[in-house]
Coordinates of C-alpha atoms (C1' of nucleotides) in Angstrom, one line a residue:
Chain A
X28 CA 14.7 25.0 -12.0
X29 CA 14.1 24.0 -15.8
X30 CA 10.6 23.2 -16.3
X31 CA 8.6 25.4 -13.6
X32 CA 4.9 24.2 -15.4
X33 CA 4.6 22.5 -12.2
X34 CA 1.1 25.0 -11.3
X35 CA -1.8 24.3 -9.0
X36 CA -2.3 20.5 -7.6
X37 CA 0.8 18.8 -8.7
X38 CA 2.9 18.0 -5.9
X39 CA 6.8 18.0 -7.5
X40 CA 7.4 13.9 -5.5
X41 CA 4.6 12.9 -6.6
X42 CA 5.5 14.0 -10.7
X43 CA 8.9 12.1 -9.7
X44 CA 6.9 9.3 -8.4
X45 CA 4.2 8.6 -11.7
X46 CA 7.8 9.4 -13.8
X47 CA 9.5 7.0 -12.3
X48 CA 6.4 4.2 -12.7
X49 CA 6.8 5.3 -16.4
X50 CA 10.4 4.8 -16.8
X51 CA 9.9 1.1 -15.4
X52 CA 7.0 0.6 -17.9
X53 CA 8.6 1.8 -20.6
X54 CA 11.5 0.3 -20.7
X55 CA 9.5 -3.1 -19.5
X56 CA 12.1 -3.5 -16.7
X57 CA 11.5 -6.5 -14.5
X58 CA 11.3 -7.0 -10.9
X59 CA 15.2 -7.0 -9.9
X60 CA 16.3 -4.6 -12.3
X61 CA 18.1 -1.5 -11.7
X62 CA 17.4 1.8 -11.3
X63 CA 19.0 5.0 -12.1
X64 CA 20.8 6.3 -9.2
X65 CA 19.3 9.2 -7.4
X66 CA 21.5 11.6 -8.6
X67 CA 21.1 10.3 -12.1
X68 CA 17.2 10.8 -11.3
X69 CA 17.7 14.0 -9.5
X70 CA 19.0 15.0 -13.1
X71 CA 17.3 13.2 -15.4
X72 CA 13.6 14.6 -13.7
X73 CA 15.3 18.1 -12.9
X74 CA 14.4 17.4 -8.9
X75 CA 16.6 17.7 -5.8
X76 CA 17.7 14.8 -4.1
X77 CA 14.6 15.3 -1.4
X78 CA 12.2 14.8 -3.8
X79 CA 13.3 12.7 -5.8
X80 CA 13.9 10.0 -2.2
X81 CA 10.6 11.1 -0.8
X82 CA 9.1 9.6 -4.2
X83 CA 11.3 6.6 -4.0
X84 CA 10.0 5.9 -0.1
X85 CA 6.4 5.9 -1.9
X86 CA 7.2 3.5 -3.8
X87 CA 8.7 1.5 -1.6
X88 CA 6.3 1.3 0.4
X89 CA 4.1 -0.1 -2.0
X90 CA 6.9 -2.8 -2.7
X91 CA 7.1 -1.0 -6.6
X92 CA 10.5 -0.1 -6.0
X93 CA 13.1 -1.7 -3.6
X94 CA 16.1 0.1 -1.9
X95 CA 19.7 -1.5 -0.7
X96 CA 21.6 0.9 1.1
X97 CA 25.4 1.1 -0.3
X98 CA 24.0 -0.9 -3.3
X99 CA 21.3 1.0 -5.2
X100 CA 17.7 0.7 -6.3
X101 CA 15.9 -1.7 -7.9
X102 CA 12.4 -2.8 -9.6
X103 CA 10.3 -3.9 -6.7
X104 CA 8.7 -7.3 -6.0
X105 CA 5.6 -5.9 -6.8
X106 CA 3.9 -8.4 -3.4
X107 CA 1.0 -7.3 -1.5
X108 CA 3.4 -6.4 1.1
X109 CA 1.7 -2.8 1.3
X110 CA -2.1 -5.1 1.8
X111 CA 0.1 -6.8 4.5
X112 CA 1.0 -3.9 6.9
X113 CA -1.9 -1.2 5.5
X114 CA -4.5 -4.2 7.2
X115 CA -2.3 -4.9 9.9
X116 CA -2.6 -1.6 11.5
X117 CA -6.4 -1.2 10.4
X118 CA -6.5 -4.9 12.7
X119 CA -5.4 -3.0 15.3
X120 CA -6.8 0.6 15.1
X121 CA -10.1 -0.9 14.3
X122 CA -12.3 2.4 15.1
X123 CA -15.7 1.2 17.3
X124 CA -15.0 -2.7 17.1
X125 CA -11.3 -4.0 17.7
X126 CA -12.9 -7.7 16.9
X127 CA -14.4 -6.5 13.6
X128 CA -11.7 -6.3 11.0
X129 CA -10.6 -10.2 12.0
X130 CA -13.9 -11.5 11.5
X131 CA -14.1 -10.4 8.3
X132 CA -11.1 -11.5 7.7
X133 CA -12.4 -15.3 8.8
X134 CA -15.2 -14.7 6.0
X135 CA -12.8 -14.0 3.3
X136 CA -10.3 -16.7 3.6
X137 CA -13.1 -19.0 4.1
X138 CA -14.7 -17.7 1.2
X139 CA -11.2 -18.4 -1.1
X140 CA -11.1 -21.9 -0.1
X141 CA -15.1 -22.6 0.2
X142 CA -15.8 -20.5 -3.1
X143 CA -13.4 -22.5 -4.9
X144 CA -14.3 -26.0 -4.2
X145 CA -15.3 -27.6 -7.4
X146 CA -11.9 -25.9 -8.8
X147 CA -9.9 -26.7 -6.1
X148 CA -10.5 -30.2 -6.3
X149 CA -10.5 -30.9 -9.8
X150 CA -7.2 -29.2 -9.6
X151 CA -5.6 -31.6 -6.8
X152 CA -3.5 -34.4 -7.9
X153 CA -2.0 -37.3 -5.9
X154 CA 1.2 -36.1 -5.0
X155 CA -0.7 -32.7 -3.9
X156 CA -2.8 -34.6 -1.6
X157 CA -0.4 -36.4 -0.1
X158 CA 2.0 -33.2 0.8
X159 CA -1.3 -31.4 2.3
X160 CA -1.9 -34.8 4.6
X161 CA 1.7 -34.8 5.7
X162 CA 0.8 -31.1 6.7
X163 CA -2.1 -31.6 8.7
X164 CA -0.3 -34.6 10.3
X165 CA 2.5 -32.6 11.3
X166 CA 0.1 -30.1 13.1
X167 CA -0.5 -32.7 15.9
X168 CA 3.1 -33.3 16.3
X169 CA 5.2 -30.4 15.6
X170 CA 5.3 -27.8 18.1
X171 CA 4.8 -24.0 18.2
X172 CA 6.1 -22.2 15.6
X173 CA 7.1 -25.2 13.3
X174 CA 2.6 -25.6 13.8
X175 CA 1.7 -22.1 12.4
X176 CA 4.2 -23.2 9.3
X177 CA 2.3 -25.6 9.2
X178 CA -1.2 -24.2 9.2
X179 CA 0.3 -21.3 6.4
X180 CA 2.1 -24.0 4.5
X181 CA -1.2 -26.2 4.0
X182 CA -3.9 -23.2 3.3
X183 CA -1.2 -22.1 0.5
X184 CA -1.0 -25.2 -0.9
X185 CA -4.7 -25.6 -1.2
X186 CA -5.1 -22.8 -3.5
X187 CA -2.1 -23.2 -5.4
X188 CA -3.0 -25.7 -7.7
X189 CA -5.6 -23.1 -8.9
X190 CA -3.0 -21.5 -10.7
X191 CA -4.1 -17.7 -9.9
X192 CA -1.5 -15.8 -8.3
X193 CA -3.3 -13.4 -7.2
X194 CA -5.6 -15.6 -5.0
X195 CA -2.4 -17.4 -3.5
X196 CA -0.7 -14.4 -2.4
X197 CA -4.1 -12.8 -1.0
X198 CA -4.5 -16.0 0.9
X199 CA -1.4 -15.7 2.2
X200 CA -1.6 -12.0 2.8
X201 CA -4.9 -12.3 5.2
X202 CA -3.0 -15.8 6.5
X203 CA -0.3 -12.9 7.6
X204 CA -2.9 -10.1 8.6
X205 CA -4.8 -12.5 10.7
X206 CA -1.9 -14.1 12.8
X207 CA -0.3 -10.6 13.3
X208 CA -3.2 -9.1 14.5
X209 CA -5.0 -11.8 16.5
X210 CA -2.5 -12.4 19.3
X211 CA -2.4 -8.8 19.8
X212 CA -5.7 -8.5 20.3
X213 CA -5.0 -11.3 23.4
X214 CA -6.5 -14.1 21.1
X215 CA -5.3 -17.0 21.6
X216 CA -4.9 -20.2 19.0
X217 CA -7.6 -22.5 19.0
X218 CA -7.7 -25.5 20.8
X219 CA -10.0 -27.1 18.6
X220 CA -7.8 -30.5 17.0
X221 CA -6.2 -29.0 13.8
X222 CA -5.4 -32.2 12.9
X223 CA -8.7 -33.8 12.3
X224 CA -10.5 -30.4 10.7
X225 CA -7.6 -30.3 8.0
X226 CA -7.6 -33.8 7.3
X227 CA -11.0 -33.6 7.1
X228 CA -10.6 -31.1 3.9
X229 CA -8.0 -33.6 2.1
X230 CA -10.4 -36.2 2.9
X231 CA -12.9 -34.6 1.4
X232 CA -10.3 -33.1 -1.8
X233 CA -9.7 -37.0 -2.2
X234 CA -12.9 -38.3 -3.0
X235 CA -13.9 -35.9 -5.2
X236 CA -16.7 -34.3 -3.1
X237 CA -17.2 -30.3 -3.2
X238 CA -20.0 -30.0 -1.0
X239 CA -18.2 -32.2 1.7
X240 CA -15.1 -30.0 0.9
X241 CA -17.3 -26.8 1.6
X242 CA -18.6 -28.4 4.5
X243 CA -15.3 -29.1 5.6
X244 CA -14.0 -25.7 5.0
X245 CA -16.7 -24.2 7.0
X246 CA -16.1 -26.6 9.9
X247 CA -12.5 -25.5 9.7
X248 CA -13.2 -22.0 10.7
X249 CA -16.0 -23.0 12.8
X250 CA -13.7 -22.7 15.6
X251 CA -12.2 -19.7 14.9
X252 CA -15.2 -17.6 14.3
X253 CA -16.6 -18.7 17.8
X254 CA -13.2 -17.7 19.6
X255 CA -13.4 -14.3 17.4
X256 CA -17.0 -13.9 18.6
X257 CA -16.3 -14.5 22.0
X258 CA -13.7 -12.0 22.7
X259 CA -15.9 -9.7 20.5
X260 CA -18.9 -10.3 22.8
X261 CA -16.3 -9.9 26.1
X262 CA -15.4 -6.3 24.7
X263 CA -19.1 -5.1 23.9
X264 CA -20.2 -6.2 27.7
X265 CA -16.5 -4.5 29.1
X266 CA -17.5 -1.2 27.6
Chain B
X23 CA 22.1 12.4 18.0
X24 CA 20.8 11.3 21.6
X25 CA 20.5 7.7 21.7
X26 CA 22.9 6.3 19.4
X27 CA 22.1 2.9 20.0
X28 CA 20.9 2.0 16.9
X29 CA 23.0 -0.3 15.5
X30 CA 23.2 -3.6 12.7
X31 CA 19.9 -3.3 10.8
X32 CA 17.9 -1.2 11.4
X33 CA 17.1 2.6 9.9
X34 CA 16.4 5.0 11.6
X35 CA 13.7 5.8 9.2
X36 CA 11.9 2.7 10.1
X37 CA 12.3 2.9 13.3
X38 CA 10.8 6.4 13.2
X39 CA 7.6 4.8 11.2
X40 CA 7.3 2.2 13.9
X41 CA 6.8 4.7 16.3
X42 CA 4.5 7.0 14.8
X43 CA 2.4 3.8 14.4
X44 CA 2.8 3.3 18.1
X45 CA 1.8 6.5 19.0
X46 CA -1.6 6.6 16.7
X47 CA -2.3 3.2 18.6
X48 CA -1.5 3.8 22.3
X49 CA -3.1 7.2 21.5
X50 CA -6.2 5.6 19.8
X51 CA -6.4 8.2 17.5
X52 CA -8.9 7.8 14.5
X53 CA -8.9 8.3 11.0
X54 CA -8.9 12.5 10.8
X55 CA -7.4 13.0 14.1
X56 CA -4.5 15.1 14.0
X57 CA -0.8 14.0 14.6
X58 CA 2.1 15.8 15.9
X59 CA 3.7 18.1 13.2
X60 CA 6.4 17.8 11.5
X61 CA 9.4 19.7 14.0
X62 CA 7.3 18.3 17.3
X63 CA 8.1 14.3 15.6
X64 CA 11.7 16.0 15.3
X65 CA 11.8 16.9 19.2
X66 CA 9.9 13.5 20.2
X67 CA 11.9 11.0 18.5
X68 CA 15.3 12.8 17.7
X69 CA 15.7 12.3 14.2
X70 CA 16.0 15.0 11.7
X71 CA 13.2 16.8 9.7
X72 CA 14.1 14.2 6.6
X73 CA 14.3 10.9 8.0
X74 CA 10.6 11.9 9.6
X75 CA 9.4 13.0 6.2
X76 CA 10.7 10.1 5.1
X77 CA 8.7 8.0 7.4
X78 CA 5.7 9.9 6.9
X79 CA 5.9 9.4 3.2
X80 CA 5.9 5.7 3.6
X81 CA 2.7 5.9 5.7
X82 CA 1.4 8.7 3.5
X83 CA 1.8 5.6 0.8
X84 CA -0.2 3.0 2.8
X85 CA -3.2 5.5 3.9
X86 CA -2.0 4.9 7.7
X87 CA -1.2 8.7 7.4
X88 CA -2.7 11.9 5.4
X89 CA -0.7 15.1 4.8
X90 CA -1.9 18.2 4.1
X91 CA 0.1 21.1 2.2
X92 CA 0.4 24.2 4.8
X93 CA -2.2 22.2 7.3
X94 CA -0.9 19.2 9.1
X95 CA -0.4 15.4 9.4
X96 CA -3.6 13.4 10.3
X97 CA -4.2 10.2 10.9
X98 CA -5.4 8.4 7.4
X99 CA -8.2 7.0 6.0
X100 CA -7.1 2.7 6.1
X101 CA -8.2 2.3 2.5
X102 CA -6.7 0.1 -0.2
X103 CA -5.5 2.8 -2.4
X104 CA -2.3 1.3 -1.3
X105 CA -3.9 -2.2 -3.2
X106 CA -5.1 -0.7 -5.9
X107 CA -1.7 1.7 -6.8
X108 CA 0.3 -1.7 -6.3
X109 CA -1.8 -4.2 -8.1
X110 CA -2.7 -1.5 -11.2
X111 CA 1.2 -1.2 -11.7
X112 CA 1.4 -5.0 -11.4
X113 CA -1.3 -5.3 -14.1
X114 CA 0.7 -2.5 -16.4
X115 CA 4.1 -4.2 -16.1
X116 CA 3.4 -7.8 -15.7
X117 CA 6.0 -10.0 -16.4
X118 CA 5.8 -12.6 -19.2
X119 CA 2.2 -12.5 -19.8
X120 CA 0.1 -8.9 -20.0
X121 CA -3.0 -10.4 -19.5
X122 CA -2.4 -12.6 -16.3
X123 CA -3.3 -10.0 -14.1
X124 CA -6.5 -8.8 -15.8
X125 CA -7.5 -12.5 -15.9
X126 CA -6.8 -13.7 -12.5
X127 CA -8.9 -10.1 -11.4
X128 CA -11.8 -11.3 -13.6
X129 CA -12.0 -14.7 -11.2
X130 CA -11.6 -12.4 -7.7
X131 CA -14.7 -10.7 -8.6
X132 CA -15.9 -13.5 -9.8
X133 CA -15.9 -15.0 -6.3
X134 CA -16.8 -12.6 -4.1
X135 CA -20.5 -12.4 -5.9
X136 CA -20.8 -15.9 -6.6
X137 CA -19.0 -17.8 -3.2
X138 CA -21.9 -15.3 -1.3
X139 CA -24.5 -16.1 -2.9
X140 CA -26.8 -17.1 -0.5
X141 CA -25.7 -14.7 1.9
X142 CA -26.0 -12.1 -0.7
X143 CA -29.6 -13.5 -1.1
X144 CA -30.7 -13.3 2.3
X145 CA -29.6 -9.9 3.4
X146 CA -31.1 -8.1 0.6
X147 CA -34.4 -6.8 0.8
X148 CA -37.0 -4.8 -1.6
X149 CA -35.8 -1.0 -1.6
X150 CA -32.2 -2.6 -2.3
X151 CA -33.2 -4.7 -5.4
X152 CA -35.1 -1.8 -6.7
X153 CA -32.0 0.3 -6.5
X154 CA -30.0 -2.6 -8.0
X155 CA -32.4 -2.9 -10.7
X156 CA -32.6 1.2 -11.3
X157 CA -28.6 1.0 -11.8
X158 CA -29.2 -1.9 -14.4
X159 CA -31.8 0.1 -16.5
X160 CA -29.7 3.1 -16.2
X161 CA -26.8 0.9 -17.7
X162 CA -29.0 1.1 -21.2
X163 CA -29.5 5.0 -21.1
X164 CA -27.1 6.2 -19.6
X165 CA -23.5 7.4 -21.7
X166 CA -20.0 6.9 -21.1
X167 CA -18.7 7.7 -18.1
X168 CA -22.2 7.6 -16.1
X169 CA -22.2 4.0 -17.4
X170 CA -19.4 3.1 -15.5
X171 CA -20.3 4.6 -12.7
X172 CA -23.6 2.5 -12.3
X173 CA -21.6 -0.4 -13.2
X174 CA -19.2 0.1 -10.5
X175 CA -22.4 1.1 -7.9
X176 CA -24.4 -1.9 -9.2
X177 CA -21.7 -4.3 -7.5
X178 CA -20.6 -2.0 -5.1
X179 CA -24.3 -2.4 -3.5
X180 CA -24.1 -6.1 -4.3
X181 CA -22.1 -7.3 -1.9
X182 CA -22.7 -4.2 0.6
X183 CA -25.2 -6.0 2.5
X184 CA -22.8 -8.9 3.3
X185 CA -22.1 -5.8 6.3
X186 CA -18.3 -7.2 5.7
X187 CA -16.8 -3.9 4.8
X188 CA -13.3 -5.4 3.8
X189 CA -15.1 -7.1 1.1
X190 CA -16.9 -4.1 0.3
X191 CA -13.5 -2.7 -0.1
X192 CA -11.6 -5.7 -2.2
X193 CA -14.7 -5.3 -4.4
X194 CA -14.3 -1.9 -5.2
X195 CA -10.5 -2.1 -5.7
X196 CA -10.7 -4.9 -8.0
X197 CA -13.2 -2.9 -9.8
X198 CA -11.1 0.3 -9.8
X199 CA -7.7 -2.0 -10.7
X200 CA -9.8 -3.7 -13.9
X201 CA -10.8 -0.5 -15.3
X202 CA -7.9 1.4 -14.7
X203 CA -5.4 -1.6 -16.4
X204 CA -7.9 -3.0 -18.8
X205 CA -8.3 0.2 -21.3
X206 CA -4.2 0.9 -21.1
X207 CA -3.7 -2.5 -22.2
X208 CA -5.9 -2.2 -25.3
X209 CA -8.9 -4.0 -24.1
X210 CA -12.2 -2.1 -24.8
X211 CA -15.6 -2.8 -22.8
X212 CA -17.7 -5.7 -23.7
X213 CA -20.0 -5.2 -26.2
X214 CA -22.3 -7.8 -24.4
X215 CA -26.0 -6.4 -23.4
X216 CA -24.9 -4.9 -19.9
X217 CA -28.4 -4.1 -18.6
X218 CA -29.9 -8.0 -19.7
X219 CA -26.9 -9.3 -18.0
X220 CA -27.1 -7.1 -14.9
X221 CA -31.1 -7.5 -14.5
X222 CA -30.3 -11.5 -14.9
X223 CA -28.9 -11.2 -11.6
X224 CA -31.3 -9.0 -9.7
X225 CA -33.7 -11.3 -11.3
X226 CA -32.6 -14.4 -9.9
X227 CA -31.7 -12.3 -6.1
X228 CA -35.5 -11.2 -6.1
X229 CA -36.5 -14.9 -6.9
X230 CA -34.1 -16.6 -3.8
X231 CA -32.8 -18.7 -6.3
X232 CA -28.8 -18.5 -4.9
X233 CA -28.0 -21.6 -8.2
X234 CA -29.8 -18.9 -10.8
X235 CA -28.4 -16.2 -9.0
X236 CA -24.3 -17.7 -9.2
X237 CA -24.9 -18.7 -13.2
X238 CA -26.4 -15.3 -13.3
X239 CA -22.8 -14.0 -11.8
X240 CA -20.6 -16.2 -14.3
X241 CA -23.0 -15.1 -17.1
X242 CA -22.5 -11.8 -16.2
X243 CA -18.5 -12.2 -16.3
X244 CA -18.3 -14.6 -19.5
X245 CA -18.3 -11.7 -22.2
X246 CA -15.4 -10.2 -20.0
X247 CA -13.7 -13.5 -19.3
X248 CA -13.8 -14.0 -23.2
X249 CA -12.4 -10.9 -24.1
X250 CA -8.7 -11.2 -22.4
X251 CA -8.8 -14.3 -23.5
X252 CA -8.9 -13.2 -26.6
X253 CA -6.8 -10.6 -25.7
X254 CA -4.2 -12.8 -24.2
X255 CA -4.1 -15.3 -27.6
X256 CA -3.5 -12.5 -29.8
X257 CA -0.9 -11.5 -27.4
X258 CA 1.1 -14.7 -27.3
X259 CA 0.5 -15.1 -31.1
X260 CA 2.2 -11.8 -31.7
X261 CA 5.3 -13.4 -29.5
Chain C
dG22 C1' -23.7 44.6 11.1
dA23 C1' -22.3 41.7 7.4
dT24 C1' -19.2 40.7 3.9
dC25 C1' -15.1 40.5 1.5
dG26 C1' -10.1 41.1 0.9
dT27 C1' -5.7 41.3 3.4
dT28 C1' -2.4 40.1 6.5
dG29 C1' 0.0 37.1 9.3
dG30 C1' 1.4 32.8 11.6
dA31 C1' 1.8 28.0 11.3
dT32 C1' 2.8 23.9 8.6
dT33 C1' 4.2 21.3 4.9
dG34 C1' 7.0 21.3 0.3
dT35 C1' 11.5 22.0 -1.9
dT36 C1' 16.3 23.0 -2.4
dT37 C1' 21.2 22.7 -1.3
dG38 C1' 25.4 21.0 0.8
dA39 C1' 27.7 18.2 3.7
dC40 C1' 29.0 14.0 6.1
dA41 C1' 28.0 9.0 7.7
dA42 C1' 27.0 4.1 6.7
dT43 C1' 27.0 0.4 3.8
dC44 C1' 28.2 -2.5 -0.1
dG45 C1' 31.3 -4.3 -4.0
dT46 C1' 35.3 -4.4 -6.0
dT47 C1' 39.9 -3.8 -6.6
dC48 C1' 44.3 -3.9 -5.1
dC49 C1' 48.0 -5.2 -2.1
dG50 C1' 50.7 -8.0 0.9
dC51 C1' 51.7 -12.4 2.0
Chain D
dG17 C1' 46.2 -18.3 -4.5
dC18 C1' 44.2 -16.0 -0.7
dG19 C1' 42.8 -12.8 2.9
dG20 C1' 42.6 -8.3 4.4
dA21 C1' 42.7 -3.2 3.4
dA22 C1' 41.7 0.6 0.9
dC23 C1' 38.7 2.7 -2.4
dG24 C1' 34.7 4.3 -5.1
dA25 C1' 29.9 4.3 -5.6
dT26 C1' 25.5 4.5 -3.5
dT27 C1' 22.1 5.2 -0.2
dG28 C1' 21.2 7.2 4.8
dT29 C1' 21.1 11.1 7.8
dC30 C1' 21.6 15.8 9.2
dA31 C1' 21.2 20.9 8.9
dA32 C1' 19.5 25.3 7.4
dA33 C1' 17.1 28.1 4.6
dC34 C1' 13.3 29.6 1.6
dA35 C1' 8.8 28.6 -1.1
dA36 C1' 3.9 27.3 -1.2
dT37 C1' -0.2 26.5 1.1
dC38 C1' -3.8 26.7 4.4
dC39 C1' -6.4 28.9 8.0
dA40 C1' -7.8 32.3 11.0
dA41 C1' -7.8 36.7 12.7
dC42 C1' -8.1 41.3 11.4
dG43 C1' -9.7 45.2 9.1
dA44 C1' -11.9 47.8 5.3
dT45 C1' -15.8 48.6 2.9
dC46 C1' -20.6 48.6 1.9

DNA sequence: GATCGTTGGATTGTTTGACAATCGTTCCGC
DNA sequence: GCGGAACGATTGTCAAACAATCCAACGATC
């Protein structure tokens, strides 16, 4: 027990936790690197070995800092993995409305793609086009999983080209959210043809036409929001 | 150690999480409700007082669980603290380029006022633009730290009437990641006219005019948008 | 009777020490 | 040269004890 300033609302893991975050900022590591050991931290932030791994599970859990048993600890990936799961369970918890948390989710991955038209288009180049019609093809004849790959695949690529991380990996995130959540919720795919609402999108991407690309985007969804709204209509009238 | 079964990948403090999820949904517990302490989790799921800590520190991290000092475990809040601790540390380390982050933020916000325009439009009504427009004045008088606060209000009650609470609750963890990376990275506050730029939008909502009301939204982020740019030159210059 | 401080139990926070499981590497036998 | 075995380092798990905190019940005082 060196320093023992440690008075009133300070919790010791979470010190070990912000010193941590300050060590990796400091020293501008990058995701990969490694970490002290925790007995080198355990000495290094005057902590026992408790502390110091309960502040290690926080930050693992918000992908900061990544652990390999036997191996050691490292600079996380820094993803939205923590987004991923934190939603996920929200999806399914979902206090007063079970239906509520997806169809909001429909709004703002609809919103990405819509909201971003003019961008997204100017942004497109051949080669891009032609990858995303391959994808919507292969929705008609690939099966099961190798679909959803699909479906994630093309909705990734339609952002990329925007060149903001941070909207890809969101897109992907609620991409994740929503297809963990919705078949546990007994929702089942659309039958709508996948096919002709995405191609409808590169169609659109193709000549150039952000309104039609809206349009498109909105039609895409279309479906989904009335499958969302009907099993959130059958719950209201079951309780 | 009962059921020893748990061989090849997984550990046991996973598994552990898992099931505390599991029992907050089969239980339907809400946010607040109270969860089994510490030694009971011990008993139910024969692990030690550790790897359960462990767990719970890992849901503790993603707002799934709250823990109370000399109280008890409860079942959390679902927030985004878990987004806004992640992307705020992204934003402080970010690899290769500083300003990436705070850019790429810039264009989030961006989008969520501007991509609901019309929506925006249409659900607000008179006692909410007055309040909108109160915050803007209040922008001109008011000092400091109040200043924020309307700031973060003003757009806070923007997009509340959308009724889509997980945009309601991107929008204020975008805000709270921006403020809290933007002054560590050396990037003071626009010097821009906050109130003429704030009232432009209000303005243009009061009028229906969704086109006035999305330049009135870009307008509103230019000065900003400029600023890590600049920023972000001087940056690669000094490299 | 009401109010305030005290006491006690319950619960989480922290420490310490030991052993198990895993991963790389190094070394050895072949 | 190559494959397996042994080893060291590191994280994972367990156990027991004590500290810190919160709350409620109790009691003293006014």
């Amino acid at each position: 027990m060196v320093s023992n300033e440690r008075v009133g609302r300070s919790l010791l893991r979470q010190e070990v936790s912000e010193r941590i975050k300050r060590y990796i900022l400091d020293n501008r590591l990058r995701p990969g690197s490694p970490l002290p050991t925790e007995n080198e931290l355990c000495a290094a932030l005057g902590a026992s070995r408790s502390s110091v791994r309960e502040a290690i599970k926080t930050l693992d859990a918000l992908d900061i800092v990544e652990v390999r048993h036997g191996h050691g600890t490292y600079v996380g990936g820094l993803s939205l993995s923590a987004l991923v799961e934190g939603l996920t369970f929200r999806g399914l918890l979902s206090p007063n409305d079970d239906f509520a948390v997806l169809s909001e989710l429909v709004d703002v991955r609809e919103l990405f793609e819509r909201g971003n038209a003019a961008a997204i288009i100017s942004a497109l180049d051949g080669p891009h086009l032609d990858t995303l019609d391959d994808l919507a093809s292969s929705m008609g004849t690939a099966v099961d999983a190798d679909r959803v790959v699909a479906d994630r695949r093309f909705h990734a690529l339609l952002v990329n080209p925007l060149g903001n991380e941070l909207v890809s990996q969101l897109t992907d995130a609620f991409w994740d959210v929503f297809t963990a959540v919705a078949p546990r919720l007994g929702l089942t795919p659309s039958d709508q043809d996948p096919v002709r609402l995405h191609k409808a999108i590169v169609h659109a991407a193709r000549a150039g036409d952000s309104l039609a690309f809206a349009d498109a985007v909105v039609a895409h969804y279309a479906p989904i929001r009335t499958r969302v709204a009907a099993a959130r209509h059958a719950q209201s009238i079951r309780n």
